[in-house]
Amino acid sequence: MKIEVLGSGCRKCTKTAEQINTAGAELGADFSVEKVTDPKAMMQYQVMRTPAVVIDGKLVHSGSIPDHDTIRNWFE
Amino acid sequence: MLEIFTLFADWLTHAVLGLDPSSRLGQAVHFFVEDTSKILVLLMVMIYVIGLARASLDLERVRAFLQRKHRFAGYLFGSGFGAITPFCSCSSIPLFLGFTSAGIPIGVTMAFLLTSPVINEVAVVLLWSLLGWKFTLAYIVVGMCVGILGGLLLDRLRAERWLQDFAARAYRQAGDHSDAAPQAQPAPGTMTFAERHEFAKNETLEIAGRIWKWVLIGIGIGAALHGFVPEGWFERQFGTGQWWSVPAAVLAGLPLYSNATGVIPVLESLLGKGLPLGTTLAFCMSVVAASIPEFLLLKQVMLWRLLALLFAILLASFILVGWIFNAIAPWLDIV
């Protein structure tokens, strides 16, 4: 699956992407993580709080670094 | 309420360390212990409370609320909302776009954007614990006025002309269908209290971890100034008579943006040594709000012209605030 992390490149966004990468690798999932800093993408998904996470074109999270369990749930 | 920190400093300095209250060292240590303990505790509490409030705030509802409001109420609320929202790349750009694409009047969004850097919880706590509630209240009121008046001005100038193309287009489109609510995707789940607590706790630890050393350094410098700069020195050098002292203070504050937490403790000593109130206020606003790197990030959503204009409005209003407060300081009895 295709995971996008939306954010203007702040520390929280970087951390979010890292944690998704770690969790995905642990679970042996087939995925790709991309950090999207383009503000147009934020507007398209109507995101008002970053970091936000989009999976296969669907907004699943916004406003904080997602916790461990939340991330694992996405892979199941 | 704050006496508890004086008592704590009494106890630590005199009873535990056994320092003589009348000695120079005893006084310096007392000053340092009282100020650092007070500020650090208040900061943690305040950041936590604001974090909790922020996690509970439903941005979609805030936006819908601002859309419905009469323009002038909109300015007030836009600015008030800016006051409790931190100004950083993580929050200001998406919020700005969310507002713009919902067709919220550009002036209201600008009032938000101008107030957000001027007022933040860390500055408010520091000002309150060091300079008292009157100065803090003056700072907040003035900061919101700067945001509201700046927003009104930008509205008159039709600032939407100077947004980046995609944002300007979204703004126009939203304006064309002003009755149609924006198709916001529902926020994925509202937070439970445990999640809010977690958010606020992380926020507190993150911010406190970043700024505690600046607080200590600032209080240290403040204590040194306290002891070594003669009474009234600033008054003679930069007194209210010199009109240029306010613009000079604003310019001097520009490069200090990253150390606002270290600079505010120094202000206490500066005021004590006779730096005029308006000059201090202007310097303080410049240090806290005018962060060039954070402003440059807004380039993603607006053209240079608007960016420069925003910055110029901030600087010009700080200078005006300084002059006005210097002029009326004798009647205020704030510090």
mmCIF file of C-alpha atoms in Angstrom:
data_model
loop_
_atom_site.group_PDB
_atom_site.id
_atom_site.type_symbol
_atom_site.label_atom_id
_atom_site.label_comp_id
_atom_site.label_asym_id
_atom_site.label_seq_id
_atom_site.Cartn_x
_atom_site.Cartn_y
_atom_site.Cartn_z
ATOM 1 C CA MET A 1 0.000 0.000 0.000
ATOM 2 C CA LYS A 2 0.958 3.606 -0.524
ATOM 3 C CA ILE A 3 1.359 5.721 2.577
ATOM 4 C CA GLU A 4 1.823 9.472 2.404
ATOM 5 C CA VAL A 5 2.816 11.677 5.321
ATOM 6 C CA LEU A 6 1.615 15.224 4.828
ATOM 7 C CA GLY A 7 3.418 18.062 6.558
ATOM 8 C CA SER A 8 5.655 21.009 5.899
ATOM 9 C CA GLY A 9 8.745 19.071 6.887
ATOM 10 C CA CYS A 10 8.689 19.674 10.607
ATOM 11 C CA ARG A 11 10.241 17.325 13.116
ATOM 12 C CA LYS A 12 6.944 15.685 13.952
ATOM 13 C CA CYS A 13 6.380 14.769 10.301
ATOM 14 C CA THR A 14 9.805 13.213 9.982
ATOM 15 C CA LYS A 15 9.206 11.222 13.140
ATOM 16 C CA THR A 16 5.819 10.036 11.900
ATOM 17 C CA ALA A 17 7.339 8.745 8.671
ATOM 18 C CA GLU A 18 10.136 7.014 10.586
ATOM 19 C CA GLN A 19 7.729 5.270 12.935
ATOM 20 C CA ILE A 20 5.556 4.065 10.079
ATOM 21 C CA ASN A 21 8.638 2.719 8.367
ATOM 22 C CA THR A 22 9.761 0.894 11.484
ATOM 23 C CA ALA A 23 6.356 -0.605 12.214
ATOM 24 C CA GLY A 24 5.830 -1.636 8.597
ATOM 25 C CA ALA A 25 9.207 -3.332 8.420
ATOM 26 C CA GLU A 26 8.552 -5.162 11.709
ATOM 27 C CA LEU A 27 5.304 -6.521 10.360
ATOM 28 C CA GLY A 28 6.849 -7.368 7.019
ATOM 29 C CA ALA A 29 4.211 -5.379 5.172
ATOM 30 C CA ASP A 30 4.388 -4.421 1.532
ATOM 31 C CA PHE A 31 4.286 -0.648 1.538
ATOM 32 C CA SER A 32 5.922 2.616 0.563
ATOM 33 C CA VAL A 33 6.166 5.799 2.613
ATOM 34 C CA GLU A 34 6.423 9.175 1.000
ATOM 35 C CA LYS A 35 6.721 12.529 2.716
ATOM 36 C CA VAL A 36 4.603 15.132 1.001
ATOM 37 C CA THR A 37 5.471 18.746 1.756
ATOM 38 C CA ASP A 38 3.429 20.332 -1.011
ATOM 39 C CA PRO A 39 0.754 22.565 0.529
ATOM 40 C CA LYS A 40 -1.560 21.748 -2.378
ATOM 41 C CA ALA A 41 -1.842 18.200 -1.097
ATOM 42 C CA MET A 42 -2.869 19.464 2.341
ATOM 43 C CA MET A 43 -5.559 21.540 0.732
ATOM 44 C CA GLN A 44 -6.746 18.657 -1.398
ATOM 45 C CA TYR A 45 -7.270 16.467 1.663
ATOM 46 C CA GLN A 46 -8.602 19.392 3.704
ATOM 47 C CA VAL A 47 -5.993 18.788 6.349
ATOM 48 C CA MET A 48 -5.771 21.561 8.916
ATOM 49 C CA ARG A 49 -3.391 19.858 11.298
ATOM 50 C CA THR A 50 -0.176 18.170 10.384
ATOM 51 C CA PRO A 51 1.399 15.649 10.427
ATOM 52 C CA ALA A 52 -1.370 13.898 8.541
ATOM 53 C CA VAL A 53 -1.332 10.382 7.154
ATOM 54 C CA VAL A 54 -2.971 9.348 3.895
ATOM 55 C CA ILE A 55 -3.193 5.679 2.937
ATOM 56 C CA ASP A 56 -4.055 4.836 -0.661
ATOM 57 C CA GLY A 57 -5.645 8.228 -1.121
ATOM 58 C CA LYS A 58 -7.671 8.196 2.097
ATOM 59 C CA LEU A 59 -6.983 10.441 5.070
ATOM 60 C CA VAL A 60 -6.593 8.281 8.176
ATOM 61 C CA HIS A 61 -4.920 10.531 10.708
ATOM 62 C CA SER A 62 -4.083 14.150 11.362
ATOM 63 C CA GLY A 63 -2.709 16.419 14.031
ATOM 64 C CA SER A 64 -0.146 14.383 15.904
ATOM 65 C CA ILE A 65 2.464 11.687 15.728
ATOM 66 C CA PRO A 66 0.265 8.568 15.629
ATOM 67 C CA ASP A 67 0.870 6.123 18.451
ATOM 68 C CA HIS A 68 2.326 2.704 17.984
ATOM 69 C CA ASP A 69 -0.946 0.756 18.079
ATOM 70 C CA THR A 70 -2.654 3.066 15.610
ATOM 71 C CA ILE A 71 0.157 2.564 13.129
ATOM 72 C CA ARG A 72 0.091 -1.211 13.512
ATOM 73 C CA ASN A 73 -3.652 -1.204 12.900
ATOM 74 C CA TRP A 74 -3.151 0.403 9.508
ATOM 75 C CA PHE A 75 -1.082 -2.526 8.369
ATOM 76 C CA GLU A 76 -3.700 -5.090 9.351
ATOM 77 C CA MET B 1 -0.285 32.050 45.033
ATOM 78 C CA LEU B 2 3.218 32.691 43.793
ATOM 79 C CA GLU B 3 4.566 33.231 47.347
ATOM 80 C CA ILE B 4 5.123 29.515 47.569
ATOM 81 C CA PHE B 5 8.186 29.959 45.330
ATOM 82 C CA THR B 6 9.561 32.681 47.582
ATOM 83 C CA LEU B 7 9.116 30.360 50.562
ATOM 84 C CA PHE B 8 10.766 27.537 48.662
ATOM 85 C CA ALA B 9 13.727 29.783 47.805
ATOM 86 C CA ASP B 10 13.916 30.944 51.456
ATOM 87 C CA TRP B 11 14.016 27.385 52.608
ATOM 88 C CA LEU B 12 16.558 26.156 50.035
ATOM 89 C CA THR B 13 18.891 29.156 50.269
ATOM 90 C CA HIS B 14 18.825 29.797 53.999
ATOM 91 C CA ALA B 15 17.936 26.541 55.690
ATOM 92 C CA VAL B 16 19.458 23.962 53.345
ATOM 93 C CA LEU B 17 22.438 25.814 51.864
ATOM 94 C CA GLY B 18 22.926 27.904 54.986
ATOM 95 C CA LEU B 19 23.540 31.157 53.105
ATOM 96 C CA ASP B 20 23.201 34.457 54.903
ATOM 97 C CA PRO B 21 20.105 36.320 53.595
ATOM 98 C CA SER B 22 21.933 39.642 53.784
ATOM 99 C CA SER B 23 25.008 38.497 51.836
ATOM 100 C CA ARG B 24 25.374 39.195 48.147
ATOM 101 C CA LEU B 25 25.710 35.511 47.280
ATOM 102 C CA GLY B 26 22.691 34.666 49.416
ATOM 103 C CA GLN B 27 20.590 37.218 47.570
ATOM 104 C CA ALA B 28 21.786 36.123 44.137
ATOM 105 C CA VAL B 29 21.118 32.454 44.855
ATOM 106 C CA HIS B 30 17.714 33.305 46.304
ATOM 107 C CA PHE B 31 16.817 35.325 43.199
ATOM 108 C CA PHE B 32 17.941 32.520 40.916
ATOM 109 C CA VAL B 33 16.173 29.720 42.812
ATOM 110 C CA GLU B 34 12.938 31.655 43.129
ATOM 111 C CA ASP B 35 12.769 32.677 39.490
ATOM 112 C CA THR B 36 13.804 29.382 37.938
ATOM 113 C CA SER B 37 11.507 27.240 40.086
ATOM 114 C CA LYS B 38 8.582 29.588 39.570
ATOM 115 C CA ILE B 39 9.021 29.865 35.827
ATOM 116 C CA LEU B 40 9.668 26.206 35.147
ATOM 117 C CA VAL B 41 6.659 25.058 37.169
ATOM 118 C CA LEU B 42 4.340 27.653 35.636
ATOM 119 C CA LEU B 43 5.591 26.832 32.145
ATOM 120 C CA MET B 44 4.932 23.123 32.506
ATOM 121 C CA VAL B 45 1.448 23.724 33.888
ATOM 122 C CA MET B 46 0.581 26.278 31.235
ATOM 123 C CA ILE B 47 1.903 24.295 28.271
ATOM 124 C CA TYR B 48 0.004 21.270 29.519
ATOM 125 C CA VAL B 49 -3.263 23.169 29.924
ATOM 126 C CA ILE B 50 -2.952 24.825 26.534
ATOM 127 C CA GLY B 51 -2.037 21.468 24.994
ATOM 128 C CA LEU B 52 -5.177 19.954 26.468
ATOM 129 C CA ALA B 53 -7.270 22.821 25.138
ATOM 130 C CA ARG B 54 -5.650 22.508 21.745
ATOM 131 C CA ALA B 55 -6.311 18.784 21.554
ATOM 132 C CA SER B 56 -9.948 19.393 22.471
ATOM 133 C CA LEU B 57 -10.365 22.122 19.907
ATOM 134 C CA ASP B 58 -12.218 20.913 16.864
ATOM 135 C CA LEU B 59 -10.715 22.910 14.009
ATOM 136 C CA GLU B 60 -13.566 22.103 11.634
ATOM 137 C CA ARG B 61 -15.982 23.605 14.121
ATOM 138 C CA VAL B 62 -13.797 26.645 14.689
ATOM 139 C CA ARG B 63 -13.752 27.171 10.971
ATOM 140 C CA ALA B 64 -17.497 26.765 10.603
ATOM 141 C CA PHE B 65 -17.909 29.197 13.473
ATOM 142 C CA LEU B 66 -15.686 31.795 11.811
ATOM 143 C CA GLN B 67 -17.586 31.405 8.554
ATOM 144 C CA ARG B 68 -20.878 32.214 10.184
ATOM 145 C CA LYS B 69 -19.656 35.125 12.233
ATOM 146 C CA HIS B 70 -20.247 38.704 11.376
ATOM 147 C CA ARG B 71 -17.066 40.151 9.965
ATOM 148 C CA PHE B 72 -16.016 42.185 12.968
ATOM 149 C CA ALA B 73 -16.682 39.419 15.450
ATOM 150 C CA GLY B 74 -14.773 37.254 12.985
ATOM 151 C CA TYR B 75 -11.712 39.467 13.354
ATOM 152 C CA LEU B 76 -11.860 39.265 17.115
ATOM 153 C CA PHE B 77 -12.213 35.495 17.122
ATOM 154 C CA GLY B 78 -9.673 34.985 14.344
ATOM 155 C CA SER B 79 -7.159 36.907 16.367
ATOM 156 C CA GLY B 80 -8.095 35.154 19.614
ATOM 157 C CA PHE B 81 -7.697 31.839 17.884
ATOM 158 C CA GLY B 82 -4.237 32.926 16.711
ATOM 159 C CA ALA B 83 -3.340 33.697 20.303
ATOM 160 C CA ILE B 84 -3.837 30.129 21.492
ATOM 161 C CA THR B 85 -2.356 28.481 18.411
ATOM 162 C CA PRO B 86 1.386 28.151 18.121
ATOM 163 C CA PHE B 87 3.031 29.707 15.122
ATOM 164 C CA CYS B 88 5.136 27.079 13.455
ATOM 165 C CA SER B 89 5.421 25.421 10.107
ATOM 166 C CA CYS B 90 3.456 22.453 11.422
ATOM 167 C CA SER B 91 0.374 24.458 12.187
ATOM 168 C CA SER B 92 0.215 27.746 10.361
ATOM 169 C CA ILE B 93 0.345 26.608 6.748
ATOM 170 C CA PRO B 94 -2.363 23.921 6.877
ATOM 171 C CA LEU B 95 -4.583 26.148 9.002
ATOM 172 C CA PHE B 96 -4.054 29.034 6.650
ATOM 173 C CA LEU B 97 -5.049 26.894 3.684
ATOM 174 C CA GLY B 98 -7.993 25.397 5.553
ATOM 175 C CA PHE B 99 -9.301 28.877 6.285
ATOM 176 C CA THR B 100 -8.630 30.229 2.829
ATOM 177 C CA SER B 101 -10.258 27.364 0.987
ATOM 178 C CA ALA B 102 -13.313 27.678 3.233
ATOM 179 C CA GLY B 103 -13.773 31.237 2.063
ATOM 180 C CA ILE B 104 -13.150 32.842 5.441
ATOM 181 C CA PRO B 105 -12.475 36.520 4.683
ATOM 182 C CA ILE B 106 -8.787 37.054 3.985
ATOM 183 C CA GLY B 107 -8.607 39.754 6.666
ATOM 184 C CA VAL B 108 -9.792 37.330 9.356
ATOM 185 C CA THR B 109 -7.211 34.766 8.288
ATOM 186 C CA MET B 110 -4.556 37.477 8.347
ATOM 187 C CA ALA B 111 -5.656 38.559 11.830
ATOM 188 C CA PHE B 112 -5.083 34.954 12.868
ATOM 189 C CA LEU B 113 -1.729 34.810 11.119
ATOM 190 C CA LEU B 114 -0.481 38.079 12.631
ATOM 191 C CA THR B 115 -1.588 37.319 16.191
ATOM 192 C CA SER B 116 -0.322 33.763 16.252
ATOM 193 C CA PRO B 117 3.412 34.560 16.510
ATOM 194 C CA VAL B 118 2.946 37.556 18.820
ATOM 195 C CA ILE B 119 1.087 35.709 21.574
ATOM 196 C CA ASN B 120 2.120 32.291 22.726
ATOM 197 C CA GLU B 121 1.768 30.479 26.007
ATOM 198 C CA VAL B 122 5.472 30.443 26.798
ATOM 199 C CA ALA B 123 5.821 34.206 26.407
ATOM 200 C CA VAL B 124 2.664 34.796 28.413
ATOM 201 C CA VAL B 125 3.858 32.676 31.333
ATOM 202 C CA LEU B 126 7.250 34.343 31.373
ATOM 203 C CA LEU B 127 5.787 37.830 31.204
ATOM 204 C CA TRP B 128 3.249 37.077 33.877
ATOM 205 C CA SER B 129 5.674 35.566 36.344
ATOM 206 C CA LEU B 130 8.421 38.131 35.763
ATOM 207 C CA LEU B 131 6.685 41.371 34.966
ATOM 208 C CA GLY B 132 3.272 40.905 36.540
ATOM 209 C CA TRP B 133 -0.226 40.492 35.204
ATOM 210 C CA LYS B 134 -0.700 44.116 34.165
ATOM 211 C CA PHE B 135 2.184 44.060 31.738
ATOM 212 C CA THR B 136 1.039 40.655 30.459
ATOM 213 C CA LEU B 137 -2.509 41.844 29.938
ATOM 214 C CA ALA B 138 -1.234 44.939 28.124
ATOM 215 C CA TYR B 139 0.908 42.682 25.957
ATOM 216 C CA ILE B 140 -2.010 40.389 25.042
ATOM 217 C CA VAL B 141 -4.442 43.226 24.323
ATOM 218 C CA VAL B 142 -1.904 45.100 22.231
ATOM 219 C CA GLY B 143 -0.921 41.910 20.413
ATOM 220 C CA MET B 144 -4.527 41.182 19.476
ATOM 221 C CA CYS B 145 -5.062 44.773 18.363
ATOM 222 C CA VAL B 146 -2.030 44.492 16.091
ATOM 223 C CA GLY B 147 -3.527 41.338 14.578
ATOM 224 C CA ILE B 148 -7.026 42.754 14.145
ATOM 225 C CA LEU B 149 -5.960 46.108 12.710
ATOM 226 C CA GLY B 150 -3.383 44.430 10.477
ATOM 227 C CA GLY B 151 -6.088 42.033 9.263
ATOM 228 C CA LEU B 152 -8.454 44.918 8.508
ATOM 229 C CA LEU B 153 -5.717 46.735 6.608
ATOM 230 C CA LEU B 154 -4.853 43.671 4.533
ATOM 231 C CA ASP B 155 -8.524 43.159 3.811
ATOM 232 C CA ARG B 156 -8.767 46.692 2.462
ATOM 233 C CA LEU B 157 -5.656 46.126 0.361
ATOM 234 C CA ARG B 158 -7.308 42.999 -1.053
ATOM 235 C CA ALA B 159 -4.429 40.821 0.045
ATOM 236 C CA GLU B 160 -5.954 37.775 -1.667
ATOM 237 C CA ARG B 161 -4.330 39.111 -4.846
ATOM 238 C CA TRP B 162 -0.965 38.144 -3.446
ATOM 239 C CA LEU B 163 -1.643 34.550 -2.492
ATOM 240 C CA GLN B 164 0.005 31.750 -4.382
ATOM 241 C CA ASP B 165 -2.050 30.850 -7.385
ATOM 242 C CA PHE B 166 -3.624 27.646 -6.079
ATOM 243 C CA ALA B 167 -4.608 29.274 -2.782
ATOM 244 C CA ALA B 168 -6.052 32.325 -4.510
ATOM 245 C CA ARG B 169 -8.100 30.096 -6.785
ATOM 246 C CA ALA B 170 -9.460 28.103 -3.840
ATOM 247 C CA TYR B 171 -10.357 31.358 -2.092
ATOM 248 C CA ARG B 172 -12.268 32.647 -5.109
ATOM 249 C CA GLN B 173 -14.070 29.363 -5.611
ATOM 250 C CA ALA B 174 -15.130 29.263 -1.986
ATOM 251 C CA GLY B 175 -16.356 32.836 -2.317
ATOM 252 C CA ASP B 176 -18.497 31.903 -5.314
ATOM 253 C CA HIS B 177 -20.315 29.235 -3.377
ATOM 254 C CA SER B 178 -20.303 30.913 -0.026
ATOM 255 C CA ASP B 179 -23.420 29.082 1.103
ATOM 256 C CA ALA B 180 -21.971 25.674 0.366
ATOM 257 C CA ALA B 181 -20.021 24.456 3.370
ATOM 258 C CA PRO B 182 -16.563 23.138 2.517
ATOM 259 C CA GLN B 183 -16.476 19.410 2.005
ATOM 260 C CA ALA B 184 -14.277 18.742 4.966
ATOM 261 C CA GLN B 185 -13.489 15.110 5.431
ATOM 262 C CA PRO B 186 -14.723 14.202 8.867
ATOM 263 C CA ALA B 187 -11.864 14.380 11.317
ATOM 264 C CA PRO B 188 -10.788 10.798 11.893
ATOM 265 C CA GLY B 189 -12.294 10.184 15.313
ATOM 266 C CA THR B 190 -12.454 12.665 18.147
ATOM 267 C CA MET B 191 -9.869 12.242 20.846
ATOM 268 C CA THR B 192 -10.619 10.522 24.114
ATOM 269 C CA PHE B 193 -9.446 12.191 27.294
ATOM 270 C CA ALA B 194 -6.531 9.769 27.572
ATOM 271 C CA GLU B 195 -5.406 10.769 24.082
ATOM 272 C CA ARG B 196 -5.703 14.452 24.898
ATOM 273 C CA HIS B 197 -3.685 13.937 28.039
ATOM 274 C CA GLU B 198 -1.083 12.070 26.004
ATOM 275 C CA PHE B 199 -0.952 14.887 23.437
ATOM 276 C CA ALA B 200 -0.632 17.579 26.119
ATOM 277 C CA LYS B 201 1.990 15.581 27.998
ATOM 278 C CA ASN B 202 4.100 15.086 24.874
ATOM 279 C CA GLU B 203 3.744 18.741 24.019
ATOM 280 C CA THR B 204 4.856 19.763 27.530
ATOM 281 C CA LEU B 205 7.875 17.492 27.549
ATOM 282 C CA GLU B 206 8.872 18.484 24.035
ATOM 283 C CA ILE B 207 8.644 22.245 24.595
ATOM 284 C CA ALA B 208 10.057 22.197 28.122
ATOM 285 C CA GLY B 209 12.931 20.014 26.946
ATOM 286 C CA ARG B 210 13.723 22.489 24.229
ATOM 287 C CA ILE B 211 13.581 25.711 26.205
ATOM 288 C CA TRP B 212 14.667 25.037 29.797
ATOM 289 C CA LYS B 213 18.287 25.929 29.143
ATOM 290 C CA TRP B 214 17.341 29.258 27.610
ATOM 291 C CA VAL B 215 15.267 30.059 30.647
ATOM 292 C CA LEU B 216 18.236 29.331 32.914
ATOM 293 C CA ILE B 217 20.635 31.357 30.773
ATOM 294 C CA GLY B 218 18.181 34.245 30.591
ATOM 295 C CA ILE B 219 17.626 34.318 34.328
ATOM 296 C CA GLY B 220 21.388 34.119 34.842
ATOM 297 C CA ILE B 221 21.982 37.139 32.601
ATOM 298 C CA GLY B 222 19.071 38.907 34.250
ATOM 299 C CA ALA B 223 20.597 38.279 37.657
ATOM 300 C CA ALA B 224 23.966 39.565 36.470
ATOM 301 C CA LEU B 225 22.445 42.754 35.034
ATOM 302 C CA HIS B 226 20.548 43.105 38.270
ATOM 303 C CA GLY B 227 23.787 43.142 40.218
ATOM 304 C CA PHE B 228 26.158 45.029 37.934
ATOM 305 C CA VAL B 229 24.373 47.602 35.795
ATOM 306 C CA PRO B 230 23.901 50.826 37.751
ATOM 307 C CA GLU B 231 20.379 52.011 38.560
ATOM 308 C CA GLY B 232 18.868 54.212 35.896
ATOM 309 C CA TRP B 233 21.614 53.475 33.344
ATOM 310 C CA PHE B 234 19.153 52.545 30.592
ATOM 311 C CA GLU B 235 17.012 55.489 31.410
ATOM 312 C CA ARG B 236 19.920 57.807 30.691
ATOM 313 C CA GLN B 237 20.972 55.921 27.553
ATOM 314 C CA PHE B 238 17.645 55.013 25.984
ATOM 315 C CA GLY B 239 15.177 57.152 27.902
ATOM 316 C CA THR B 240 11.803 58.154 26.533
ATOM 317 C CA GLY B 241 13.323 61.359 25.169
ATOM 318 C CA GLN B 242 15.116 59.496 22.397
ATOM 319 C CA TRP B 243 12.573 58.651 19.718
ATOM 320 C CA TRP B 244 14.977 56.291 17.977
ATOM 321 C CA SER B 245 15.306 53.959 20.943
ATOM 322 C CA VAL B 246 12.068 52.147 20.049
ATOM 323 C CA PRO B 247 12.944 51.307 16.406
ATOM 324 C CA ALA B 248 16.421 50.378 17.611
ATOM 325 C CA ALA B 249 14.919 47.999 20.175
ATOM 326 C CA VAL B 250 12.723 46.383 17.515
ATOM 327 C CA LEU B 251 15.698 45.884 15.192
ATOM 328 C CA ALA B 252 17.803 44.530 18.038
ATOM 329 C CA GLY B 253 15.067 42.014 18.788
ATOM 330 C CA LEU B 254 14.980 40.599 15.246
ATOM 331 C CA PRO B 255 17.960 38.237 15.416
ATOM 332 C CA LEU B 256 16.956 37.000 18.875
ATOM 333 C CA TYR B 257 13.816 35.168 17.774
ATOM 334 C CA SER B 258 15.111 31.722 18.635
ATOM 335 C CA ASN B 259 15.870 32.715 22.201
ATOM 336 C CA ALA B 260 12.674 34.423 23.262
ATOM 337 C CA THR B 261 12.587 32.342 26.417
ATOM 338 C CA GLY B 262 16.062 33.523 27.306
ATOM 339 C CA VAL B 263 15.395 37.147 26.501
ATOM 340 C CA ILE B 264 12.240 37.731 28.531
ATOM 341 C CA PRO B 265 13.915 37.093 31.914
ATOM 342 C CA VAL B 266 16.450 39.759 30.974
ATOM 343 C CA LEU B 267 13.637 42.244 30.405
ATOM 344 C CA GLU B 268 12.789 42.222 34.078
ATOM 345 C CA SER B 269 16.217 43.597 34.887
ATOM 346 C CA LEU B 270 16.140 46.028 31.978
ATOM 347 C CA LEU B 271 12.851 47.486 33.180
ATOM 348 C CA GLY B 272 14.210 47.608 36.684
ATOM 349 C CA LYS B 273 17.199 49.600 35.449
ATOM 350 C CA GLY B 274 14.975 52.168 33.821
ATOM 351 C CA LEU B 275 14.415 50.960 30.239
ATOM 352 C CA PRO B 276 11.152 52.693 29.293
ATOM 353 C CA LEU B 277 8.015 50.543 29.248
ATOM 354 C CA GLY B 278 7.161 51.097 25.571
ATOM 355 C CA THR B 279 10.681 50.348 24.452
ATOM 356 C CA THR B 280 10.657 47.146 26.488
ATOM 357 C CA LEU B 281 7.285 46.097 25.098
ATOM 358 C CA ALA B 282 8.416 46.755 21.516
ATOM 359 C CA PHE B 283 11.633 44.836 22.047
ATOM 360 C CA CYS B 284 9.710 41.966 23.600
ATOM 361 C CA MET B 285 7.244 41.723 20.718
ATOM 362 C CA SER B 286 10.035 41.832 18.193
ATOM 363 C CA VAL B 287 11.927 39.034 19.933
ATOM 364 C CA VAL B 288 8.873 36.829 20.380
ATOM 365 C CA ALA B 289 7.098 37.345 17.077
ATOM 366 C CA ALA B 290 9.432 38.342 14.297
ATOM 367 C CA SER B 291 10.996 35.040 13.407
ATOM 368 C CA ILE B 292 12.305 35.344 9.870
ATOM 369 C CA PRO B 293 12.792 31.598 9.204
ATOM 370 C CA GLU B 294 9.234 30.773 10.265
ATOM 371 C CA PHE B 295 7.908 33.590 8.127
ATOM 372 C CA LEU B 296 9.822 32.435 5.079
ATOM 373 C CA LEU B 297 7.915 29.148 5.212
ATOM 374 C CA LEU B 298 4.764 31.073 4.394
ATOM 375 C CA LYS B 299 6.270 31.651 0.968
ATOM 376 C CA GLN B 300 4.664 28.319 0.057
ATOM 377 C CA VAL B 301 1.233 29.884 0.231
ATOM 378 C CA MET B 302 1.807 33.567 -0.552
ATOM 379 C CA LEU B 303 3.825 35.790 -2.848
ATOM 380 C CA TRP B 304 6.863 37.755 -1.692
ATOM 381 C CA ARG B 305 4.925 40.935 -1.751
ATOM 382 C CA LEU B 306 2.412 39.787 0.852
ATOM 383 C CA LEU B 307 5.093 38.146 2.945
ATOM 384 C CA ALA B 308 7.101 41.381 3.065
ATOM 385 C CA LEU B 309 3.944 43.330 3.802
ATOM 386 C CA LEU B 310 3.036 41.069 6.728
ATOM 387 C CA PHE B 311 6.487 41.436 8.186
ATOM 388 C CA ALA B 312 6.483 45.185 7.681
ATOM 389 C CA ILE B 313 3.080 45.465 9.385
ATOM 390 C CA LEU B 314 4.419 43.573 12.378
ATOM 391 C CA LEU B 315 7.557 45.694 12.696
ATOM 392 C CA ALA B 316 5.749 48.986 12.130
ATOM 393 C CA SER B 317 3.112 48.140 14.695
ATOM 394 C CA PHE B 318 5.729 47.162 17.289
ATOM 395 C CA ILE B 319 7.380 50.543 16.830
ATOM 396 C CA LEU B 320 4.047 52.341 17.146
ATOM 397 C CA VAL B 321 3.195 50.301 20.238
ATOM 398 C CA GLY B 322 6.532 51.293 21.749
ATOM 399 C CA TRP B 323 6.007 54.981 21.126
ATOM 400 C CA ILE B 324 2.441 54.956 22.355
ATOM 401 C CA PHE B 325 3.302 53.097 25.540
ATOM 402 C CA ASN B 326 6.275 55.347 26.218
ATOM 403 C CA ALA B 327 3.990 58.324 25.860
ATOM 404 C CA ILE B 328 1.283 57.010 28.170
ATOM 405 C CA ALA B 329 3.522 55.091 30.612
ATOM 406 C CA PRO B 330 3.415 57.810 33.292
ATOM 407 C CA TRP B 331 -0.345 57.253 33.654
ATOM 408 C CA LEU B 332 -0.241 53.496 33.569
ATOM 409 C CA ASP B 333 1.726 52.525 36.645
ATOM 410 C CA ILE B 334 2.170 49.059 35.182
ATOM 411 C CA VAL B 335 5.501 48.031 36.606
#
